[in-house]
Amino acid sequence: MDYPKLKSIIEGLLFMAGDEGLNKRQLADILELDADLAADLVYDLHRDLAREQRGVQVAEVAGAYRMTTNPDHAAYFERMAYTPTRSQLSQAALETLSIVAYRQPITRIDIEEIRGVKSDRAIQSLVSKDLIEEVGRAEAIGRPILYGTTKSFLDYFGLPNIKALPEPKQVDIDEALEEQTQMLFERLGERQTTIDEFIPVNGDKED
């Protein structure tokens, strides 16, 4: 059995799984291995990453394994997240944000079904900017994370509450998504604001 290859596959699987991660039973089913062996391989991968002082690590959260950033480098990650060049929202992030705003609480899988593409990076970007956050877990297999908007989202778009979002006229889901995204974009233009105006550079959030 090629253990280095299996660990490499696990690393890729955990990266693809994103924040939801995979538990040892899920890994075992995918790799067609014993669950305990899958767990041992994850532990070996964790030690490999730590020994090589990599920028990522394997963490176990609520029984699932996730790829996370190395906490020793947190200051640099925060610096990247809150620099002015990172404060603007990409089209993908804005589209993802509109889905969360109008359909919250919502899982990553549901977001991707609506967009038709993977959205891990857009979701991570929005979380790092404190525009969306984990608000619970869905009552479904694997208990996927539910996302919702934050107080910073309301500040960012100048909204008193989530009910103040402009209502789309379209009924068709694809047309509604396009309209919702455009309305958020226009709202953003009206505000003429960036995240740096209400999130200090050190990453501490205002009360």
PDB file of C-alpha atoms in Angstrom:
ATOM      1  CA  MET A   1       0.000   0.000   0.000  1.00  0.00           C
ATOM      2  CA  ASP A   2       1.414   3.375  -1.058  1.00  0.00           C
ATOM      3  CA  TYR A   3       1.067   5.412   2.157  1.00  0.00           C
ATOM      4  CA  PRO A   4       2.684   8.625   0.824  1.00  0.00           C
ATOM      5  CA  LYS A   5       0.245   8.599  -2.096  1.00  0.00           C
ATOM      6  CA  LEU A   6      -2.714   7.988   0.225  1.00  0.00           C
ATOM      7  CA  LYS A   7      -1.678  10.915   2.431  1.00  0.00           C
ATOM      8  CA  SER A   8      -1.355  13.092  -0.656  1.00  0.00           C
ATOM      9  CA  ILE A   9      -4.864  12.081  -1.733  1.00  0.00           C
ATOM     10  CA  ILE A  10      -6.225  12.833   1.744  1.00  0.00           C
ATOM     11  CA  GLU A  11      -4.614  16.272   1.664  1.00  0.00           C
ATOM     12  CA  GLY A  12      -6.367  16.986  -1.634  1.00  0.00           C
ATOM     13  CA  LEU A  13      -9.698  15.639  -0.390  1.00  0.00           C
ATOM     14  CA  LEU A  14      -9.601  17.795   2.736  1.00  0.00           C
ATOM     15  CA  PHE A  15      -8.717  20.841   0.656  1.00  0.00           C
ATOM     16  CA  MET A  16     -11.706  20.177  -1.607  1.00  0.00           C
ATOM     17  CA  ALA A  17     -14.022  19.591   1.367  1.00  0.00           C
ATOM     18  CA  GLY A  18     -13.340  23.107   2.656  1.00  0.00           C
ATOM     19  CA  ASP A  19     -14.800  24.201   5.996  1.00  0.00           C
ATOM     20  CA  GLU A  20     -17.122  21.202   6.224  1.00  0.00           C
ATOM     21  CA  GLY A  21     -14.230  18.759   6.250  1.00  0.00           C
ATOM     22  CA  LEU A  22     -14.486  14.969   6.170  1.00  0.00           C
ATOM     23  CA  ASN A  23     -14.685  12.505   9.032  1.00  0.00           C
ATOM     24  CA  LYS A  24     -12.733   9.256   9.146  1.00  0.00           C
ATOM     25  CA  ARG A  25     -15.703   7.204   7.932  1.00  0.00           C
ATOM     26  CA  GLN A  26     -16.156   9.423   4.877  1.00  0.00           C
ATOM     27  CA  LEU A  27     -12.443   9.216   4.096  1.00  0.00           C
ATOM     28  CA  ALA A  28     -12.520   5.452   4.551  1.00  0.00           C
ATOM     29  CA  ASP A  29     -15.441   5.102   2.131  1.00  0.00           C
ATOM     30  CA  ILE A  30     -13.749   7.252  -0.513  1.00  0.00           C
ATOM     31  CA  LEU A  31     -10.374   5.530  -0.192  1.00  0.00           C
ATOM     32  CA  GLU A  32     -11.894   2.077   0.399  1.00  0.00           C
ATOM     33  CA  LEU A  33      -9.896   1.657   3.592  1.00  0.00           C
ATOM     34  CA  ASP A  34     -10.539   0.752   7.208  1.00  0.00           C
ATOM     35  CA  ALA A  35     -11.735   3.815   9.153  1.00  0.00           C
ATOM     36  CA  ASP A  36      -9.001   3.489  11.791  1.00  0.00           C
ATOM     37  CA  LEU A  37      -6.351   3.302   9.080  1.00  0.00           C
ATOM     38  CA  ALA A  38      -7.793   6.431   7.483  1.00  0.00           C
ATOM     39  CA  ALA A  39      -7.553   8.205  10.844  1.00  0.00           C
ATOM     40  CA  ASP A  40      -3.934   7.053  11.252  1.00  0.00           C
ATOM     41  CA  LEU A  41      -3.080   8.432   7.814  1.00  0.00           C
ATOM     42  CA  VAL A  42      -4.633  11.786   8.723  1.00  0.00           C
ATOM     43  CA  TYR A  43      -2.548  11.859  11.902  1.00  0.00           C
ATOM     44  CA  ASP A  44       0.597  11.071   9.897  1.00  0.00           C
ATOM     45  CA  LEU A  45      -0.278  13.847   7.451  1.00  0.00           C
ATOM     46  CA  HIS A  46      -0.742  16.231  10.377  1.00  0.00           C
ATOM     47  CA  ARG A  47       2.733  15.343  11.691  1.00  0.00           C
ATOM     48  CA  ASP A  48       4.283  15.690   8.221  1.00  0.00           C
ATOM     49  CA  LEU A  49       2.880  19.198   7.795  1.00  0.00           C
ATOM     50  CA  ALA A  50       4.034  20.237  11.268  1.00  0.00           C
ATOM     51  CA  ARG A  51       7.521  18.786  10.774  1.00  0.00           C
ATOM     52  CA  GLU A  52       7.913  20.593   7.452  1.00  0.00           C
ATOM     53  CA  GLN A  53       6.608  23.842   9.023  1.00  0.00           C
ATOM     54  CA  ARG A  54       4.022  24.195   6.278  1.00  0.00           C
ATOM     55  CA  GLY A  55       1.547  27.071   6.088  1.00  0.00           C
ATOM     56  CA  VAL A  56      -1.390  24.692   6.481  1.00  0.00           C
ATOM     57  CA  GLN A  57      -2.282  22.009   8.985  1.00  0.00           C
ATOM     58  CA  VAL A  58      -4.921  19.355   9.609  1.00  0.00           C
ATOM     59  CA  ALA A  59      -7.352  20.187  12.397  1.00  0.00           C
ATOM     60  CA  GLU A  60     -10.182  18.087  13.818  1.00  0.00           C
ATOM     61  CA  VAL A  61     -13.365  20.087  14.418  1.00  0.00           C
ATOM     62  CA  ALA A  62     -16.640  18.494  15.535  1.00  0.00           C
ATOM     63  CA  GLY A  63     -15.424  15.069  14.463  1.00  0.00           C
ATOM     64  CA  ALA A  64     -14.376  16.179  10.973  1.00  0.00           C
ATOM     65  CA  TYR A  65     -10.885  16.782   9.632  1.00  0.00           C
ATOM     66  CA  ARG A  66     -10.200  20.121   7.930  1.00  0.00           C
ATOM     67  CA  MET A  67      -7.277  21.799   6.235  1.00  0.00           C
ATOM     68  CA  THR A  68      -6.659  25.062   8.096  1.00  0.00           C
ATOM     69  CA  THR A  69      -3.962  27.710   8.086  1.00  0.00           C
ATOM     70  CA  ASN A  70      -1.056  27.491  10.506  1.00  0.00           C
ATOM     71  CA  PRO A  71      -1.981  29.615  13.567  1.00  0.00           C
ATOM     72  CA  ASP A  72       1.686  30.573  14.004  1.00  0.00           C
ATOM     73  CA  HIS A  73       1.323  32.683  10.845  1.00  0.00           C
ATOM     74  CA  ALA A  74      -1.983  34.310  11.834  1.00  0.00           C
ATOM     75  CA  ALA A  75      -0.579  37.850  11.864  1.00  0.00           C
ATOM     76  CA  TYR A  76       0.405  37.582   8.195  1.00  0.00           C
ATOM     77  CA  PHE A  77      -2.950  36.121   7.163  1.00  0.00           C
ATOM     78  CA  GLU A  78      -4.766  38.971   8.923  1.00  0.00           C
ATOM     79  CA  ARG A  79      -2.502  41.507   7.237  1.00  0.00           C
ATOM     80  CA  MET A  80      -3.423  40.072   3.834  1.00  0.00           C
ATOM     81  CA  ALA A  81      -7.137  39.943   4.633  1.00  0.00           C
ATOM     82  CA  TYR A  82      -7.378  43.550   5.756  1.00  0.00           C
ATOM     83  CA  THR A  83      -5.091  45.388   3.357  1.00  0.00           C
ATOM     84  CA  PRO A  84      -6.873  47.905   1.074  1.00  0.00           C
ATOM     85  CA  THR A  85      -6.017  45.879  -2.026  1.00  0.00           C
ATOM     86  CA  ARG A  86      -7.951  42.943  -0.568  1.00  0.00           C
ATOM     87  CA  SER A  87     -10.962  44.939   0.603  1.00  0.00           C
ATOM     88  CA  GLN A  88     -12.748  45.096  -2.741  1.00  0.00           C
ATOM     89  CA  LEU A  89     -15.228  42.352  -3.565  1.00  0.00           C
ATOM     90  CA  SER A  90     -14.740  40.280  -6.706  1.00  0.00           C
ATOM     91  CA  GLN A  91     -17.684  39.432  -8.934  1.00  0.00           C
ATOM     92  CA  ALA A  92     -17.649  35.848  -7.619  1.00  0.00           C
ATOM     93  CA  ALA A  93     -17.612  37.047  -4.002  1.00  0.00           C
ATOM     94  CA  LEU A  94     -20.388  39.567  -4.624  1.00  0.00           C
ATOM     95  CA  GLU A  95     -22.524  36.914  -6.331  1.00  0.00           C
ATOM     96  CA  THR A  96     -21.938  34.491  -3.458  1.00  0.00           C
ATOM     97  CA  LEU A  97     -22.711  37.219  -0.941  1.00  0.00           C
ATOM     98  CA  SER A  98     -26.013  38.006  -2.638  1.00  0.00           C
ATOM     99  CA  ILE A  99     -27.008  34.330  -2.429  1.00  0.00           C
ATOM    100  CA  VAL A 100     -26.225  34.204   1.289  1.00  0.00           C
ATOM    101  CA  ALA A 101     -27.929  37.534   1.963  1.00  0.00           C
ATOM    102  CA  TYR A 102     -31.196  36.632   0.243  1.00  0.00           C
ATOM    103  CA  ARG A 103     -31.349  32.913   1.079  1.00  0.00           C
ATOM    104  CA  GLN A 104     -29.743  32.619   4.508  1.00  0.00           C
ATOM    105  CA  PRO A 105     -29.163  30.395   6.314  1.00  0.00           C
ATOM    106  CA  ILE A 106     -27.638  28.397   3.468  1.00  0.00           C
ATOM    107  CA  THR A 107     -24.984  25.705   3.004  1.00  0.00           C
ATOM    108  CA  ARG A 108     -21.978  25.777   0.695  1.00  0.00           C
ATOM    109  CA  ILE A 109     -23.494  22.977  -1.388  1.00  0.00           C
ATOM    110  CA  ASP A 110     -26.698  24.957  -1.930  1.00  0.00           C
ATOM    111  CA  ILE A 111     -24.669  28.036  -2.879  1.00  0.00           C
ATOM    112  CA  GLU A 112     -22.742  26.012  -5.451  1.00  0.00           C
ATOM    113  CA  GLU A 113     -25.942  24.513  -6.861  1.00  0.00           C
ATOM    114  CA  ILE A 114     -27.292  28.014  -7.446  1.00  0.00           C
ATOM    115  CA  ARG A 115     -24.054  29.411  -8.896  1.00  0.00           C
ATOM    116  CA  GLY A 116     -23.181  26.283 -10.852  1.00  0.00           C
ATOM    117  CA  VAL A 117     -19.516  26.457  -9.813  1.00  0.00           C
ATOM    118  CA  LYS A 118     -17.427  25.729  -6.728  1.00  0.00           C
ATOM    119  CA  SER A 119     -17.536  28.587  -4.244  1.00  0.00           C
ATOM    120  CA  ASP A 120     -15.038  27.649  -1.510  1.00  0.00           C
ATOM    121  CA  ARG A 121     -12.689  30.520  -2.288  1.00  0.00           C
ATOM    122  CA  ALA A 122     -15.469  33.102  -2.467  1.00  0.00           C
ATOM    123  CA  ILE A 123     -16.925  31.874   0.832  1.00  0.00           C
ATOM    124  CA  GLN A 124     -13.521  31.950   2.543  1.00  0.00           C
ATOM    125  CA  SER A 125     -12.959  35.479   1.251  1.00  0.00           C
ATOM    126  CA  LEU A 126     -16.312  36.656   2.606  1.00  0.00           C
ATOM    127  CA  VAL A 127     -15.685  34.985   5.976  1.00  0.00           C
ATOM    128  CA  SER A 128     -12.232  36.595   6.225  1.00  0.00           C
ATOM    129  CA  LYS A 129     -13.829  39.988   5.528  1.00  0.00           C
ATOM    130  CA  ASP A 130     -16.429  39.339   8.254  1.00  0.00           C
ATOM    131  CA  LEU A 131     -19.317  39.690   5.792  1.00  0.00           C
ATOM    132  CA  ILE A 132     -20.663  36.169   6.362  1.00  0.00           C
ATOM    133  CA  GLU A 133     -20.259  33.723   9.228  1.00  0.00           C
ATOM    134  CA  GLU A 134     -21.221  30.259  10.404  1.00  0.00           C
ATOM    135  CA  VAL A 135     -24.689  30.451  11.946  1.00  0.00           C
ATOM    136  CA  GLY A 136     -25.369  26.777  12.595  1.00  0.00           C
ATOM    137  CA  ARG A 137     -25.477  23.316  11.060  1.00  0.00           C
ATOM    138  CA  ALA A 138     -28.050  21.902   8.657  1.00  0.00           C
ATOM    139  CA  GLU A 139     -30.093  18.862   9.653  1.00  0.00           C
ATOM    140  CA  ALA A 140     -28.631  16.771   6.847  1.00  0.00           C
ATOM    141  CA  ILE A 141     -26.013  14.075   6.304  1.00  0.00           C
ATOM    142  CA  GLY A 142     -22.651  15.360   7.484  1.00  0.00           C
ATOM    143  CA  ARG A 143     -24.272  18.327   9.276  1.00  0.00           C
ATOM    144  CA  PRO A 144     -23.014  20.910   6.725  1.00  0.00           C
ATOM    145  CA  ILE A 145     -22.278  24.463   7.868  1.00  0.00           C
ATOM    146  CA  LEU A 146     -24.995  27.074   7.454  1.00  0.00           C
ATOM    147  CA  TYR A 147     -23.871  30.572   6.496  1.00  0.00           C
ATOM    148  CA  GLY A 148     -25.523  33.905   7.177  1.00  0.00           C
ATOM    149  CA  THR A 149     -24.596  37.575   7.001  1.00  0.00           C
ATOM    150  CA  THR A 150     -22.963  39.543   9.825  1.00  0.00           C
ATOM    151  CA  LYS A 151     -23.402  42.952  11.440  1.00  0.00           C
ATOM    152  CA  SER A 152     -20.421  44.082   9.370  1.00  0.00           C
ATOM    153  CA  PHE A 153     -22.418  43.173   6.251  1.00  0.00           C
ATOM    154  CA  LEU A 154     -25.143  45.597   7.327  1.00  0.00           C
ATOM    155  CA  ASP A 155     -22.523  48.280   8.021  1.00  0.00           C
ATOM    156  CA  TYR A 156     -20.807  47.622   4.697  1.00  0.00           C
ATOM    157  CA  PHE A 157     -24.007  48.145   2.705  1.00  0.00           C
ATOM    158  CA  GLY A 158     -25.525  50.779   4.972  1.00  0.00           C
ATOM    159  CA  LEU A 159     -28.532  48.665   5.947  1.00  0.00           C
ATOM    160  CA  PRO A 160     -30.401  49.016   9.266  1.00  0.00           C
ATOM    161  CA  ASN A 161     -31.311  45.309   9.180  1.00  0.00           C
ATOM    162  CA  ILE A 162     -31.462  42.390   6.752  1.00  0.00           C
ATOM    163  CA  LYS A 163     -35.113  43.104   5.921  1.00  0.00           C
ATOM    164  CA  ALA A 164     -33.986  46.375   4.342  1.00  0.00           C
ATOM    165  CA  LEU A 165     -32.410  44.531   1.399  1.00  0.00           C
ATOM    166  CA  PRO A 166     -33.955  45.686  -1.892  1.00  0.00           C
ATOM    167  CA  GLU A 167     -36.498  43.189  -3.205  1.00  0.00           C
ATOM    168  CA  PRO A 168     -35.864  41.671  -6.656  1.00  0.00           C
ATOM    169  CA  LYS A 169     -38.642  41.754  -9.239  1.00  0.00           C
ATOM    170  CA  GLN A 170     -37.638  38.514 -10.943  1.00  0.00           C
ATOM    171  CA  VAL A 171     -39.098  35.131  -9.992  1.00  0.00           C
ATOM    172  CA  ASP A 172     -36.789  32.893 -12.044  1.00  0.00           C
ATOM    173  CA  ILE A 173     -33.880  31.899  -9.772  1.00  0.00           C
ATOM    174  CA  ASP A 174     -31.140  32.663 -12.333  1.00  0.00           C
ATOM    175  CA  GLU A 175     -32.599  36.038 -13.239  1.00  0.00           C
ATOM    176  CA  ALA A 176     -33.250  36.814  -9.577  1.00  0.00           C
ATOM    177  CA  LEU A 177     -29.623  36.050  -8.697  1.00  0.00           C
ATOM    178  CA  GLU A 178     -28.380  38.398 -11.408  1.00  0.00           C
ATOM    179  CA  GLU A 179     -30.746  41.118 -10.231  1.00  0.00           C
ATOM    180  CA  GLN A 180     -29.843  40.641  -6.559  1.00  0.00           C
ATOM    181  CA  THR A 181     -26.136  40.800  -7.342  1.00  0.00           C
ATOM    182  CA  GLN A 182     -26.644  43.959  -9.387  1.00  0.00           C
ATOM    183  CA  MET A 183     -28.646  45.561  -6.580  1.00  0.00           C
ATOM    184  CA  LEU A 184     -25.882  44.839  -4.075  1.00  0.00           C
ATOM    185  CA  PHE A 185     -23.329  46.236  -6.523  1.00  0.00           C
ATOM    186  CA  GLU A 186     -25.374  49.421  -6.935  1.00  0.00           C
ATOM    187  CA  ARG A 187     -25.838  49.664  -3.191  1.00  0.00           C
ATOM    188  CA  LEU A 188     -22.085  49.344  -2.785  1.00  0.00           C
ATOM    189  CA  GLY A 189     -21.552  52.126  -5.297  1.00  0.00           C
ATOM    190  CA  GLU A 190     -23.940  54.390  -3.403  1.00  0.00           C
ATOM    191  CA  ARG A 191     -22.060  53.801  -0.185  1.00  0.00           C
ATOM    192  CA  GLN A 192     -18.610  54.465  -1.687  1.00  0.00           C
ATOM    193  CA  THR A 193     -17.111  52.555   1.221  1.00  0.00           C
ATOM    194  CA  THR A 194     -14.509  49.881   1.752  1.00  0.00           C
ATOM    195  CA  ILE A 195     -14.174  47.327   4.488  1.00  0.00           C
ATOM    196  CA  ASP A 196     -11.177  49.219   5.867  1.00  0.00           C
ATOM    197  CA  GLU A 197     -13.496  52.012   6.998  1.00  0.00           C
ATOM    198  CA  PHE A 198     -15.083  49.866   9.660  1.00  0.00           C
ATOM    199  CA  ILE A 199     -12.595  47.041  10.266  1.00  0.00           C
ATOM    200  CA  PRO A 200      -9.331  48.258  11.842  1.00  0.00           C
ATOM    201  CA  VAL A 201      -6.094  47.173  10.170  1.00  0.00           C
ATOM    202  CA  ASN A 202      -5.200  44.953  13.115  1.00  0.00           C
ATOM    203  CA  GLY A 203      -8.264  42.842  12.349  1.00  0.00           C
ATOM    204  CA  ASP A 204     -10.176  43.639  15.554  1.00  0.00           C
ATOM    205  CA  LYS A 205     -13.877  44.117  14.921  1.00  0.00           C
ATOM    206  CA  GLU A 206     -15.815  47.033  16.260  1.00  0.00           C
ATOM    207  CA  ASP A 207     -18.567  46.367  18.769  1.00  0.00           C
TER     208      ASP A 207
END
